[in-house]
Structures are given as C-alpha cells and as structure tokens.
PDB file of C-alpha atoms and ligand atoms in Angstrom:
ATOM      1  CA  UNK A 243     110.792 178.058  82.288  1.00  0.00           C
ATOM      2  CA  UNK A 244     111.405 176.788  78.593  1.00  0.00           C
ATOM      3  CA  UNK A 245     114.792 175.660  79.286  1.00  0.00           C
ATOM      4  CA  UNK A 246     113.566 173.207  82.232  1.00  0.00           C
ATOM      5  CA  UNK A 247     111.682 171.600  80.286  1.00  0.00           C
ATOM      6  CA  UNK A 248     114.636 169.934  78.996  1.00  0.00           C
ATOM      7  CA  UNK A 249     116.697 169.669  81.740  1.00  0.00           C
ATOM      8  CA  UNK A 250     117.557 165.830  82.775  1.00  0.00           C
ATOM      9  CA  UNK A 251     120.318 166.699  85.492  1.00  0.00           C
ATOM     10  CA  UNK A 252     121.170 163.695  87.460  1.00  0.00           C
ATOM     11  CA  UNK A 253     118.658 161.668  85.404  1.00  0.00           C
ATOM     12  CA  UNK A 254     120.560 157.803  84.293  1.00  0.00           C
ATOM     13  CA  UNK A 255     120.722 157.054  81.050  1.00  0.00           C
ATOM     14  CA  UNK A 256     121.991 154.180  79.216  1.00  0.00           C
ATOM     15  CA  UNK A 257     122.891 154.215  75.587  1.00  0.00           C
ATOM     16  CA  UNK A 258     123.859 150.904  74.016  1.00  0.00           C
ATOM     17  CA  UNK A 259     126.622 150.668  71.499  1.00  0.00           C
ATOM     18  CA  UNK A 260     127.769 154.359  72.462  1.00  0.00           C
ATOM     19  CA  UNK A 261     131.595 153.315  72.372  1.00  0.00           C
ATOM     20  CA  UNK A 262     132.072 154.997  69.221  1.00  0.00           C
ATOM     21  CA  UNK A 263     129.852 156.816  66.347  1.00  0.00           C
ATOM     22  CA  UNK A 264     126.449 158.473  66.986  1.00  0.00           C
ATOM     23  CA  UNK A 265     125.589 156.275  70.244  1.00  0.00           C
ATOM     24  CA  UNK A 266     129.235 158.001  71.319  1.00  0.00           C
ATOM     25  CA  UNK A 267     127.534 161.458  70.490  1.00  0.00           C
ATOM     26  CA  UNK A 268     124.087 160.871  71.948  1.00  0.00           C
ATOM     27  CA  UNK A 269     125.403 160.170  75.279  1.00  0.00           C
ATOM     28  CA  UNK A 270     127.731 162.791  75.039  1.00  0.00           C
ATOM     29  CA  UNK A 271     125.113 164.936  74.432  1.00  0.00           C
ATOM     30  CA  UNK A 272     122.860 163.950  77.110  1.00  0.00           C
ATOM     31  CA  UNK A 273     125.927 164.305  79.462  1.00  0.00           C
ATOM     32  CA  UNK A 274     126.313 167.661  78.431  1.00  0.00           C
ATOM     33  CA  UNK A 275     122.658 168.549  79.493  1.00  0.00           C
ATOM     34  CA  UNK A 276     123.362 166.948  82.835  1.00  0.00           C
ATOM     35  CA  UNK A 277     122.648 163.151  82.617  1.00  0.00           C
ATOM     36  CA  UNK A 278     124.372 160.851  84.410  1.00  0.00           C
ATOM     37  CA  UNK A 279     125.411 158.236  81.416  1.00  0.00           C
ATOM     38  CA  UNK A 280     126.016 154.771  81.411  1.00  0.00           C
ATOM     39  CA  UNK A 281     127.918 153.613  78.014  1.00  0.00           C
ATOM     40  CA  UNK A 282     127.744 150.387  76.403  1.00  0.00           C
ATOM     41  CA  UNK A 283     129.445 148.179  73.875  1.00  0.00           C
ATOM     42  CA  UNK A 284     131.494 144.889  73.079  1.00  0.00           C
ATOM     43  CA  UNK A 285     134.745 145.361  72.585  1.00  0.00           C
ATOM     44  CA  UNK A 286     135.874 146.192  76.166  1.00  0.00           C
ATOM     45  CA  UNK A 287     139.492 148.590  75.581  1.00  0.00           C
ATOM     46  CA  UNK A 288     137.390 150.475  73.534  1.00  0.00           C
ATOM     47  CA  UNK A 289     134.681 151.015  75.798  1.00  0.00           C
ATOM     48  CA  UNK A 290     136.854 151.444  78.530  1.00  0.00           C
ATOM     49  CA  UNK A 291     138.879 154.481  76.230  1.00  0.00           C
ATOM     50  CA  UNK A 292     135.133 156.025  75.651  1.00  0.00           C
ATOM     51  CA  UNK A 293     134.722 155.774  79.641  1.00  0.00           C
ATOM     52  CA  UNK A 294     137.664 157.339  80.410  1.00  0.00           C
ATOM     53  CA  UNK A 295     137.477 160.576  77.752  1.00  0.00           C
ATOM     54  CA  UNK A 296     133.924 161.545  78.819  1.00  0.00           C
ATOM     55  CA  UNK A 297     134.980 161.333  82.485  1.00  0.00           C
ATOM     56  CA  UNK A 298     137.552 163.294  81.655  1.00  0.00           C
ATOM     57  CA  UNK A 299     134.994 165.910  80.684  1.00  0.00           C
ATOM     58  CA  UNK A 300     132.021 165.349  82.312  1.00  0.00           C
ATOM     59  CA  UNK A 301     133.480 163.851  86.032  1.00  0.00           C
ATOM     60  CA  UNK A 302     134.348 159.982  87.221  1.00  0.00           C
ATOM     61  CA  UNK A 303     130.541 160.329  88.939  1.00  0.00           C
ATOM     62  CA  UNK A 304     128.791 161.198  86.054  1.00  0.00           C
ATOM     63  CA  UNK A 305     130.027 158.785  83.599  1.00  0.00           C
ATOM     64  CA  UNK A 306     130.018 154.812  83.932  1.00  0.00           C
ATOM     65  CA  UNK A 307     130.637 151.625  81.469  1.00  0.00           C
ATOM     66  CA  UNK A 308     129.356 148.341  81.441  1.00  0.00           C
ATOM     67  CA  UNK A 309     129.983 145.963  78.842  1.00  0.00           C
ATOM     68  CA  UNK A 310     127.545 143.388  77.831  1.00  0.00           C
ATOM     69  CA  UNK A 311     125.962 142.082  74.345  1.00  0.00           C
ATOM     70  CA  UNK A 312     122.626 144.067  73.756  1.00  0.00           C
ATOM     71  CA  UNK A 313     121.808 140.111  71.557  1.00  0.00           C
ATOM     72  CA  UNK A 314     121.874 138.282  74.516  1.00  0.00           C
ATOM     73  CA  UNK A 315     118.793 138.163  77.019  1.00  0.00           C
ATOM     74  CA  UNK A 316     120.902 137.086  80.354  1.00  0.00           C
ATOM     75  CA  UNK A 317     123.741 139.556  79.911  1.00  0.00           C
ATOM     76  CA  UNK A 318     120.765 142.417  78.901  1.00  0.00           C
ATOM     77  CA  UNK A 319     119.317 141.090  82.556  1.00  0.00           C
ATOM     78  CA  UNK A 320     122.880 141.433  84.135  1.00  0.00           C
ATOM     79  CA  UNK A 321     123.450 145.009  82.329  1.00  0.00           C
ATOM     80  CA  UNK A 322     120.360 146.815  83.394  1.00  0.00           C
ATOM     81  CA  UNK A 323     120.471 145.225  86.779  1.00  0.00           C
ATOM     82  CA  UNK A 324     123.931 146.670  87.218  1.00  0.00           C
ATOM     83  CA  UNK A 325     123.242 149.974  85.871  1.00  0.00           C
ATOM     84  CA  UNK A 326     120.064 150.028  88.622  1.00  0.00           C
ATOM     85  CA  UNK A 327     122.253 148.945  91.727  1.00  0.00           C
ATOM     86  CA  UNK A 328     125.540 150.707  91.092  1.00  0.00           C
ATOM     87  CA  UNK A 329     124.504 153.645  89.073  1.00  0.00           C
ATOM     88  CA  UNK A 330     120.620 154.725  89.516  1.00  0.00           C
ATOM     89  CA  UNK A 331     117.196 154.024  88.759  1.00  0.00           C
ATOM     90  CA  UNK A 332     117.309 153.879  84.713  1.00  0.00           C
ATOM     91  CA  UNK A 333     115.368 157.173  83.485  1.00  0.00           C
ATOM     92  CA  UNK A 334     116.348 157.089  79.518  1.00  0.00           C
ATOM     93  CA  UNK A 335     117.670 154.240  77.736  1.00  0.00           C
ATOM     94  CA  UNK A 336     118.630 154.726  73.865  1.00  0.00           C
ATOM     95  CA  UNK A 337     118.771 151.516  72.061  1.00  0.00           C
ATOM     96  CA  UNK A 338     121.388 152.496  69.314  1.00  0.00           C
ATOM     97  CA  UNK A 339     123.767 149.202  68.995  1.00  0.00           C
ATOM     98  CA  UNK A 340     123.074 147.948  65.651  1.00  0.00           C
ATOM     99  CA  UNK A 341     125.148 146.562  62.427  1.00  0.00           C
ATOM    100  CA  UNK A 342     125.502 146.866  58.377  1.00  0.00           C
ATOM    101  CA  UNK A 343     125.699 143.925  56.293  1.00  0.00           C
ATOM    102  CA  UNK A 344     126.076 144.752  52.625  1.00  0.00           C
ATOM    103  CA  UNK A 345     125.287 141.790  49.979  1.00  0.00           C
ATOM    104  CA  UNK A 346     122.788 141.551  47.043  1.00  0.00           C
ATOM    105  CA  UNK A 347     120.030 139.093  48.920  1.00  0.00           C
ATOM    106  CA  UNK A 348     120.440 136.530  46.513  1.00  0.00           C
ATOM    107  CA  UNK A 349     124.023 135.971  48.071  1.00  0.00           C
ATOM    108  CA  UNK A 350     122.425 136.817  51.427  1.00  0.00           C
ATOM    109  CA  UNK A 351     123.120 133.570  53.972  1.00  0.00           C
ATOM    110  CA  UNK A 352     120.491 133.201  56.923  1.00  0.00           C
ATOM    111  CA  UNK A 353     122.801 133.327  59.370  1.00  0.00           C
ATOM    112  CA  UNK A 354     124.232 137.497  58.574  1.00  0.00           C
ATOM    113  CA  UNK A 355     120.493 137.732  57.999  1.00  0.00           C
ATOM    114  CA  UNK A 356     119.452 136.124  61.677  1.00  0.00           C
ATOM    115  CA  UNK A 357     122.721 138.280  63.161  1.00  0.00           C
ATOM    116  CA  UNK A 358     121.750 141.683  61.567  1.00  0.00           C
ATOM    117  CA  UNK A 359     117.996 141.586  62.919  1.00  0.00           C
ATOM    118  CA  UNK A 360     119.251 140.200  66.214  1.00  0.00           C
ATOM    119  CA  UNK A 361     121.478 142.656  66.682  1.00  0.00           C
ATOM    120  CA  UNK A 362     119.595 146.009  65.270  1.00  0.00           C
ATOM    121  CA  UNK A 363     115.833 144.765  66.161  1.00  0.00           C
ATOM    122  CA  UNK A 364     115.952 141.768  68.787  1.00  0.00           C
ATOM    123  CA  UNK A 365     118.543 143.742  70.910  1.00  0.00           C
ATOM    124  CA  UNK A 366     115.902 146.980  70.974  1.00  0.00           C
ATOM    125  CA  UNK A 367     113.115 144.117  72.263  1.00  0.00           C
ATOM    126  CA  UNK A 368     115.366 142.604  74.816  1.00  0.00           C
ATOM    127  CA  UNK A 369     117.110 146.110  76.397  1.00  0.00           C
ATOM    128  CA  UNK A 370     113.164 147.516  76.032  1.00  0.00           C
ATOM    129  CA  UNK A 371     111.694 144.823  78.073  1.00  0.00           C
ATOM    130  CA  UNK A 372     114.462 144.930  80.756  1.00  0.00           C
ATOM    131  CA  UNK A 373     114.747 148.806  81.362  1.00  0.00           C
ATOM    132  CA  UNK A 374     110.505 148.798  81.453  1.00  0.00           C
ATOM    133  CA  UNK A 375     110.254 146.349  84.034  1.00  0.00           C
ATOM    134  CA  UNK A 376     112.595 148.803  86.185  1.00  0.00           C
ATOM    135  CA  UNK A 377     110.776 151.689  85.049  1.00  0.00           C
ATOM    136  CA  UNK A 378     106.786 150.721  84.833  1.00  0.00           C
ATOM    137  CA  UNK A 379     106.912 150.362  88.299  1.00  0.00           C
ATOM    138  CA  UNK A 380     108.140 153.823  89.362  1.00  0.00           C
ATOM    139  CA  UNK A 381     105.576 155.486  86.315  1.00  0.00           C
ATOM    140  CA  UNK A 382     108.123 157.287  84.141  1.00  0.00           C
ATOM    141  CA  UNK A 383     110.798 156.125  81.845  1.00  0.00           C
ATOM    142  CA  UNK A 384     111.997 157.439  78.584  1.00  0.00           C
ATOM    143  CA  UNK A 385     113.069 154.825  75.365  1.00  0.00           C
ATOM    144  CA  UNK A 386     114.390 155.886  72.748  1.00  0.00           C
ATOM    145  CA  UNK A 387     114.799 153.824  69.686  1.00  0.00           C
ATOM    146  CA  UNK A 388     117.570 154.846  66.849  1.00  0.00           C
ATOM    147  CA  UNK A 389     115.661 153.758  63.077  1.00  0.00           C
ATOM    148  CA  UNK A 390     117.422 155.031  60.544  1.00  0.00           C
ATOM    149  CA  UNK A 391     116.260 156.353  56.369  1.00  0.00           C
ATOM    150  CA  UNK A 392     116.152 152.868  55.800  1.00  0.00           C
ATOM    151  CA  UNK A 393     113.036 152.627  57.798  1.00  0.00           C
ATOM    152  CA  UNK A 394     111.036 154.104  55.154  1.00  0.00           C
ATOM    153  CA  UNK A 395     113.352 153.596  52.532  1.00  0.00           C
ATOM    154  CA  UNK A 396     115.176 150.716  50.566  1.00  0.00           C
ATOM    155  CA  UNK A 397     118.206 150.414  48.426  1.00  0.00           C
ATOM    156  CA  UNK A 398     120.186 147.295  46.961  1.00  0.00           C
ATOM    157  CA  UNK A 399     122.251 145.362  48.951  1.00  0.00           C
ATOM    158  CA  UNK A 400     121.153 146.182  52.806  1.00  0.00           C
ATOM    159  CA  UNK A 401     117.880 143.670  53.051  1.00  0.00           C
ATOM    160  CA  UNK A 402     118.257 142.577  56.369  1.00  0.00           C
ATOM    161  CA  UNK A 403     119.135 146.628  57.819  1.00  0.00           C
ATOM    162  CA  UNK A 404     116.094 148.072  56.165  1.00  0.00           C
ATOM    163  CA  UNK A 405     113.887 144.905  57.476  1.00  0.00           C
ATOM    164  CA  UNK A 406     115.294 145.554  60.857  1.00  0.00           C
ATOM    165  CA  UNK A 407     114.848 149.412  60.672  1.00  0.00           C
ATOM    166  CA  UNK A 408     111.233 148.970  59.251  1.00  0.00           C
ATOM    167  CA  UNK A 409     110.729 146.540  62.371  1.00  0.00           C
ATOM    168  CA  UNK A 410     111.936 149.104  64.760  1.00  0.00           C
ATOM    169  CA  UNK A 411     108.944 151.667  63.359  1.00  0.00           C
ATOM    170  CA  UNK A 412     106.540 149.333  64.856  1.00  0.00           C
ATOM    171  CA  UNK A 413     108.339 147.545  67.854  1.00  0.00           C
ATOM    172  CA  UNK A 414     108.552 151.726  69.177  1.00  0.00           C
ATOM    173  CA  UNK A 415     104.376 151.542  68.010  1.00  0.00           C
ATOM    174  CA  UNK A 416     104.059 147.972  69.894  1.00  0.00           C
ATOM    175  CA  UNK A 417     105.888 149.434  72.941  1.00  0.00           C
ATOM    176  CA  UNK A 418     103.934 152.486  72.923  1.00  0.00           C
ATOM    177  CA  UNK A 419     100.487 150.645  72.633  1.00  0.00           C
ATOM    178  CA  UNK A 420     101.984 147.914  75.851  1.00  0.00           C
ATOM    179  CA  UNK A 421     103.895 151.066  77.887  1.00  0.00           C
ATOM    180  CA  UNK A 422     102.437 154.474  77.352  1.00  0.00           C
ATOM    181  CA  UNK A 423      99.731 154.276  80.059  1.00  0.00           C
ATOM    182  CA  UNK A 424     102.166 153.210  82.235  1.00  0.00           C
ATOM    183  CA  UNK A 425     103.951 156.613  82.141  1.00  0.00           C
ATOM    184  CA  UNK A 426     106.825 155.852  79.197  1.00  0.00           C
ATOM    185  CA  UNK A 427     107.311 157.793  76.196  1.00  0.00           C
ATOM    186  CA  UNK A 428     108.678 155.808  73.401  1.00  0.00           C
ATOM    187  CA  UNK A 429     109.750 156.637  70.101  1.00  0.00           C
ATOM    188  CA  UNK A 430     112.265 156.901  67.441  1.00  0.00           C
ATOM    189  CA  UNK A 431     114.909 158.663  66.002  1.00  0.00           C
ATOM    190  CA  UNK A 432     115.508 158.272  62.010  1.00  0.00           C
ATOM    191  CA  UNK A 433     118.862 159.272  61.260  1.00  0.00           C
ATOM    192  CA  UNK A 434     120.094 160.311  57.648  1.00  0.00           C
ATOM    193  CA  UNK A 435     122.909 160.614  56.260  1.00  0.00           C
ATOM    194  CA  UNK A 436     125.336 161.429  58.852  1.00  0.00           C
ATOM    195  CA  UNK A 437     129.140 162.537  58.051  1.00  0.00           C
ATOM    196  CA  UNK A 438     131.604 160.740  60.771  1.00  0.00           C
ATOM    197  CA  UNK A 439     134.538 159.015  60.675  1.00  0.00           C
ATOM    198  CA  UNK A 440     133.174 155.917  59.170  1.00  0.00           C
ATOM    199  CA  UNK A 441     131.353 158.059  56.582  1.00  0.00           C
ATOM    200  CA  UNK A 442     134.274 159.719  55.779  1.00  0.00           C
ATOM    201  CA  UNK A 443     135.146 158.113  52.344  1.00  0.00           C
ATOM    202  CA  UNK A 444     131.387 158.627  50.769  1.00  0.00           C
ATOM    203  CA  UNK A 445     131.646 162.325  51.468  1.00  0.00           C
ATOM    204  CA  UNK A 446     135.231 162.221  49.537  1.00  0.00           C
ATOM    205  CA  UNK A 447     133.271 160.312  47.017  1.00  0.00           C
ATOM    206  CA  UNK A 448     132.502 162.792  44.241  1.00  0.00           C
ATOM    207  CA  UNK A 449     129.554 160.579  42.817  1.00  0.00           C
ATOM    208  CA  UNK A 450     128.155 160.037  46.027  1.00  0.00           C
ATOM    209  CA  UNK A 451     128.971 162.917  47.420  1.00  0.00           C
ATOM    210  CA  UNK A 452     126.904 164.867  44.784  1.00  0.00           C
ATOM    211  CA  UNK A 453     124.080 162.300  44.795  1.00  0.00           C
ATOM    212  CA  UNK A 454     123.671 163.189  48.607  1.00  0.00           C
ATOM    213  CA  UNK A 455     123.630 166.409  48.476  1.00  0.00           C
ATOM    214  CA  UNK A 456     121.050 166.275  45.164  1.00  0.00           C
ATOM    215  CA  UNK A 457     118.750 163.791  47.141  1.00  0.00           C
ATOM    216  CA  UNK A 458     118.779 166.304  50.441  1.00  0.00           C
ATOM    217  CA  UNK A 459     116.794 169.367  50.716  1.00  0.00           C
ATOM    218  CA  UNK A 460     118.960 170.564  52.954  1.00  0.00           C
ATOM    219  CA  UNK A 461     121.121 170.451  50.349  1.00  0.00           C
ATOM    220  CA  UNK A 462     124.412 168.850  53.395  1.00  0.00           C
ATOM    221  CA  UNK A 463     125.096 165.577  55.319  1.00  0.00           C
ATOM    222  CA  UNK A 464     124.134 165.255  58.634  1.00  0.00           C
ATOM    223  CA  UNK A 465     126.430 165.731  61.511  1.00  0.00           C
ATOM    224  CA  UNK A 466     126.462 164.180  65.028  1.00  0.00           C
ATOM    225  CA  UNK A 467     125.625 167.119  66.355  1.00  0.00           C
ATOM    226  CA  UNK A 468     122.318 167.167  64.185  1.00  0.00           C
ATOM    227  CA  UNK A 469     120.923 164.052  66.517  1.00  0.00           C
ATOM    228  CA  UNK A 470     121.945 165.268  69.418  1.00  0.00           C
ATOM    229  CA  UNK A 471     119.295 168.084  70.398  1.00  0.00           C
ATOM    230  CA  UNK A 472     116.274 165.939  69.080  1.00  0.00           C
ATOM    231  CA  UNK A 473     117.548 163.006  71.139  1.00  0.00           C
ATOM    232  CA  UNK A 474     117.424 165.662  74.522  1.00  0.00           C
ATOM    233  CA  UNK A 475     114.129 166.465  73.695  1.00  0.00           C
ATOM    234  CA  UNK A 476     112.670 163.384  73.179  1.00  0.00           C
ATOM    235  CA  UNK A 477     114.605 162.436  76.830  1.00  0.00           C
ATOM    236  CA  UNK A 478     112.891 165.086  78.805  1.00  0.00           C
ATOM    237  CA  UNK A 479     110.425 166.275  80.120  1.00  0.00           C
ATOM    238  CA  UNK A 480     109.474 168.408  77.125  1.00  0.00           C
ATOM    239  CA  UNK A 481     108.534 165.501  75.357  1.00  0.00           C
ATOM    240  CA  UNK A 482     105.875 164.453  77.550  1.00  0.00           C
ATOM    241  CA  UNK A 483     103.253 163.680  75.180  1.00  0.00           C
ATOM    242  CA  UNK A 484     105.319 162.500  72.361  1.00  0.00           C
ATOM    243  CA  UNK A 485     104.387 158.722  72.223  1.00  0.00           C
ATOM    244  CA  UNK A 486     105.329 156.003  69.244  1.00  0.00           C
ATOM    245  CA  UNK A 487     106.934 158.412  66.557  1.00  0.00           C
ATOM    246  CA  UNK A 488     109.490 158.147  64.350  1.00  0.00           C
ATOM    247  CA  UNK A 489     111.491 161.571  64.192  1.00  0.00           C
ATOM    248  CA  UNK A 490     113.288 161.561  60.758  1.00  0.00           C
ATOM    249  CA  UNK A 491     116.581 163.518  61.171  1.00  0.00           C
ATOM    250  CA  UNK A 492     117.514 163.760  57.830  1.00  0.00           C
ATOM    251  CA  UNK A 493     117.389 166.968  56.008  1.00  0.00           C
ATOM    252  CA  UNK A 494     114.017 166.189  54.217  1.00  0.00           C
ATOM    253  CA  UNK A 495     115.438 163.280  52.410  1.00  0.00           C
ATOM    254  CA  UNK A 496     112.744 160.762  53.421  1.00  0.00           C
ATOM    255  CA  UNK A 497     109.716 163.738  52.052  1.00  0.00           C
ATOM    256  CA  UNK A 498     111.033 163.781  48.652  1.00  0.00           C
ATOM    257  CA  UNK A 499     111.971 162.088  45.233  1.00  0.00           C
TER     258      UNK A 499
HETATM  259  P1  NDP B  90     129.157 152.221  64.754  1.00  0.00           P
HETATM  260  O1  NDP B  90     129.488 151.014  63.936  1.00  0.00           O
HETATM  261  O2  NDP B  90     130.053 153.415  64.692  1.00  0.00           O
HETATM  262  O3  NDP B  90     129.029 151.777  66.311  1.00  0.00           O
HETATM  263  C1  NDP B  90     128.254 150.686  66.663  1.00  0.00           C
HETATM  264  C2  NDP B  90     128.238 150.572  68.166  1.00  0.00           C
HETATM  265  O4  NDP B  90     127.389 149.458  68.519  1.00  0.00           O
HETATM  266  C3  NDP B  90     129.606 150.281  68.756  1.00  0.00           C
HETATM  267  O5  NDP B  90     129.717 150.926  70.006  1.00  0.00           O
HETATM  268  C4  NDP B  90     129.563 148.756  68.932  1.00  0.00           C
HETATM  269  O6  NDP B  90     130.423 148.286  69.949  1.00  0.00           O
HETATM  270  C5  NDP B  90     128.125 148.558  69.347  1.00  0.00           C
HETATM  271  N1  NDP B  90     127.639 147.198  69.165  1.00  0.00           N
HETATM  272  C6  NDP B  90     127.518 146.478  68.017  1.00  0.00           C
HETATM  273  N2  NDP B  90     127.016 145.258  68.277  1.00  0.00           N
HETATM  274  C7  NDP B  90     126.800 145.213  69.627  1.00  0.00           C
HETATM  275  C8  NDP B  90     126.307 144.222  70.510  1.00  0.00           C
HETATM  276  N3  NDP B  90     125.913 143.019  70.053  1.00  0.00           N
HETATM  277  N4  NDP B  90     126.232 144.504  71.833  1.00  0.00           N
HETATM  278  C9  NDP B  90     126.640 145.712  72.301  1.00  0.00           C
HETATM  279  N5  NDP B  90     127.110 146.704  71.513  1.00  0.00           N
HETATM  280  C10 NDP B  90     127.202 146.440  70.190  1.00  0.00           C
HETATM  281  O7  NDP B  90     127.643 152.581  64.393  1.00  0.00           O
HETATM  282  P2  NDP B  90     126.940 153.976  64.001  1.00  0.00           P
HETATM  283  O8  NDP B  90     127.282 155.027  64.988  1.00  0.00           O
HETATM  284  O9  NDP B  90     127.171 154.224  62.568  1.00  0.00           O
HETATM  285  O10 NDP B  90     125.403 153.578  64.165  1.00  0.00           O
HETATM  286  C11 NDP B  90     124.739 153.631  65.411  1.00  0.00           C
HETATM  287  C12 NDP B  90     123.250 153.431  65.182  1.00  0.00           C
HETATM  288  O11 NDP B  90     122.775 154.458  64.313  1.00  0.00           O
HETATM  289  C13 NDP B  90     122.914 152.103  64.510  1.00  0.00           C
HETATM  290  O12 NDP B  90     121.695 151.612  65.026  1.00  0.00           O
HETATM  291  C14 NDP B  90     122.777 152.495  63.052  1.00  0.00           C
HETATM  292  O13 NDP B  90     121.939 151.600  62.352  1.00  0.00           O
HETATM  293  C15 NDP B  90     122.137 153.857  63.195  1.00  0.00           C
HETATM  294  N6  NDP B  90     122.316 154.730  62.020  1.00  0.00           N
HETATM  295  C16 NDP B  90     123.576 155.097  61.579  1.00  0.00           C
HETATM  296  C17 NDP B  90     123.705 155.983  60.511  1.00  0.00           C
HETATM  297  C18 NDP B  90     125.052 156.453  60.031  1.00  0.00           C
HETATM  298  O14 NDP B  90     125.107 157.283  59.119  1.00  0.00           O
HETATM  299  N7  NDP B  90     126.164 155.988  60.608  1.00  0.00           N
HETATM  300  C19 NDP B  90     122.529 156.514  59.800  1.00  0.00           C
HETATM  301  C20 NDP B  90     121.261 156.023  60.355  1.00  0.00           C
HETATM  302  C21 NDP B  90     121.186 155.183  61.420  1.00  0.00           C
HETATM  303  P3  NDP B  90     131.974 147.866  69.623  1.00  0.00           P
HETATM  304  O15 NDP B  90     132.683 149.178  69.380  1.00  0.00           O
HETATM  305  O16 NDP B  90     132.424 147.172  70.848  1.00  0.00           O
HETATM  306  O17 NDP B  90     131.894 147.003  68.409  1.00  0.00           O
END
C-alpha cells in the first residue's frame, strides 16, 4: 500500500540536461521505479551515448532522447511537443540543465552573467510554462526544480549561480501560487555537495576535502544516489500535497555554521 504510493510505472518524464551528472542519475532513477524517461541535453553524441546505455538497461521503449536548448523558447516549444506526440502525455518534468561560472564579480562581464541566469533560471521558466500548458489541462503534472546550497547560501566568485539558484526558490513559489489549484505539485530539490566525476578533484583536495566534511553534519559528501529517492518522491503520488518547497539534500549543511 506504502510502496504504491511511489510507484510512477509508465508515467513520462523529462529531465533536462540529464546527459551526464545528477540529471544522468535522476532519470536513471526514475527509470528504475518504472518511468518512461525522456533525456535531454546539447551536445548530441553525448546524448545519444546516454540514450543508448539506459536502453540498454531499462528497454529501447522506455527510454527516449531529444536534443534541444532548454535557453531557447521555440526549440523548448518543439521539445515538449515532441516528447507529447512521440513519447506520452508529460507527467514529471525535472528542470536540472544549468551552468557554473566562476569569477570575482568585479571581473564579472554581463554577458556570462545574462548566459548563467538564462541557462539555470530562464530555462526552468521556459520548460515550466511549456510542460504546464500540456499538463493543466489534463489536472495533474509533477515539476520539479533542481536549486542547489547556493540557494540559501553565498560564497566568492559564483554571483550569477547563487542569484539564479535564489531565483529558482521563488520561480518553484511563483509556479506553485499560478499552478497548484490546477492539480501540479511543484517544488525543489537543493542539492549539496555531491561527489561525481566532476567533483572528483575537491574530494582529493585535502583542504577542501576536510572543510566539507567539517561544514557537514553528516560529517560525508553527497552521492548521486542521495538525490535520487527524494526526487521519486517528490514525482509521485506520495507527494501529493507537497507544493512550493525547497528540499535541501545536503547533509544539514544549509542548518548550520
Ligand atoms: P553537469 O555539468 O554534469 O551537466 C549539465 C547538463 O546540462 C548536461 O547534460 C548539459 O548538456 C546540460 N545543459 C547545459 N546547458 C544546456 C542547455 N542550454 N540546454 C540543454 N541542456 C543543457 O551538471 P551537474 O550534474 O553538476 O548539475 C546538474 C544540476 O544540478 C545543475 O542545475 C546544477 O546547478 C545542480 N547542482 C549541482 C551540484 C553538484 O555538486 N554538481 C550541487 C548542487 C546543484 P551537454 O552535456 O550537452 O553539455
């Protein structure tokens, strides 16, 4: 009885930017609980390599690719549209493409500015809008939003990331406030410190490495696996009544000093 509560067999999802890192594990993960996933991203041989290895797992008909640019409103239009004709009516989407730009802010041009909050907020507006006009008509639709510790937090050198993460607290509020009577849950998912790949060399940092594991209370990075089981929740039907919140995912780092 529990367990179906989060069961979201043969339920589409979309996850954008899920050709590699935690998108990559998200969608994997909501395969693995029976979704049938769409994957996203830019570069299209990489996609295309992501396609193939979850098919290879998961079945040809339960895992699709379409590449588009989450900044762009026409291909967005094209995207969704596509994954509603050839896939499914759109159930979950998980807006997760998004970009780093590192640079003290008085060395910060407008443009990487403009690019960084068009990728990791605009993008989250302009996939939103689409996948709710396909769901608010048919009552139901999950959106889920991926934040980040730099939605409550700041540090030097990542202005434009932690304005774009602080703007995705309140577009999953505005969406909420716009969508939840319609029969959408929307909210957020605040990842911490997560150890992947990319991560790889701050973990084999000793400095770092210590600081991070001083600043957690769980006392550990984060793995993949760590987002995976609150992202299935907040995709199901046990979430029903979850609306506008930001889930931090972080080992306590954002409720202490
Ligand atoms: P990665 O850099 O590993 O992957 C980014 C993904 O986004 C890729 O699939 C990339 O596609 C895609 N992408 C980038 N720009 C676009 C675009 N314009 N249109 C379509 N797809 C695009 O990122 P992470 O896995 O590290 O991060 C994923 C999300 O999680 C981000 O929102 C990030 O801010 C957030 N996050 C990450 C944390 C971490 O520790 N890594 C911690 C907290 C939050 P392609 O491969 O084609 O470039």
């Amino acid at each position: 009885m529990a367990a179906d509560m989060f069961d979201i067999s043969g339920r589409v999802a979309l996850v954008t930017g899920s050709s590699r890192g935690i998108g990559n594990a998200i969608a994997r993960g909501l395969a693995a609980a029976g979704a049938v996933v769409v994957l996203n991203g830019l570069d299209a041989d990489r996609l295309e390599g992501a396609r193939a290895a979850l098919a290879a797992e998961f079945g040809e008909d339960r895992i699709f690719a379409r590449r588009f640019d989450v900044t762009d409103a026409a291909e967005v239009a094209d995207g969704v549209a596509w994954v509603e004709r050839e896939v499914g009516p759109l159930e979950i989407l998980v807006n997760n493409a998004g970009v780093q730009h590192r640079v003290p802010m008085l060395e910060l041009d407008v443009e990487d500015w403009e690019r960084v909050l068009r990728t990791n907020l605009t993008s989250a507006f302009l996939v939103g809008r689409e996948a709710a006009r396909h769901m608010i008509p048919r009552g139901r639709g999950k959106i889920i939003n991926i934040a980040s510790v730099q939605t409550d937090l700041a540090r030097p050198t990542i202005a434009p990331y932690t304005a774009s993460k602080g703007g995705i607290r309140n577009l999953t509020r505005a969406m909420t406030a716009e969508w939840a009577a319609e029969g959408l849950q929307i909210n957020a998912i605040a990842p911490g410190y997560i150890h992947t790949e990319m991560t790889q060399n701050l973990v084999d940092d000793e400095a770092f490495n210590s600081w991070i594991l001083g600043r957690t209370p769980a006392h550990r990075w984060g793995s993949v696996e760590d987002i995976v089981g609150p992202a299935i929740w907040l995709a199901s039907d046990a979430s029903k009544f979850v609306n506008g919140q930001v889930v931090f995912i972080d080992g306590g780092m954002t409720t202490v000093v």
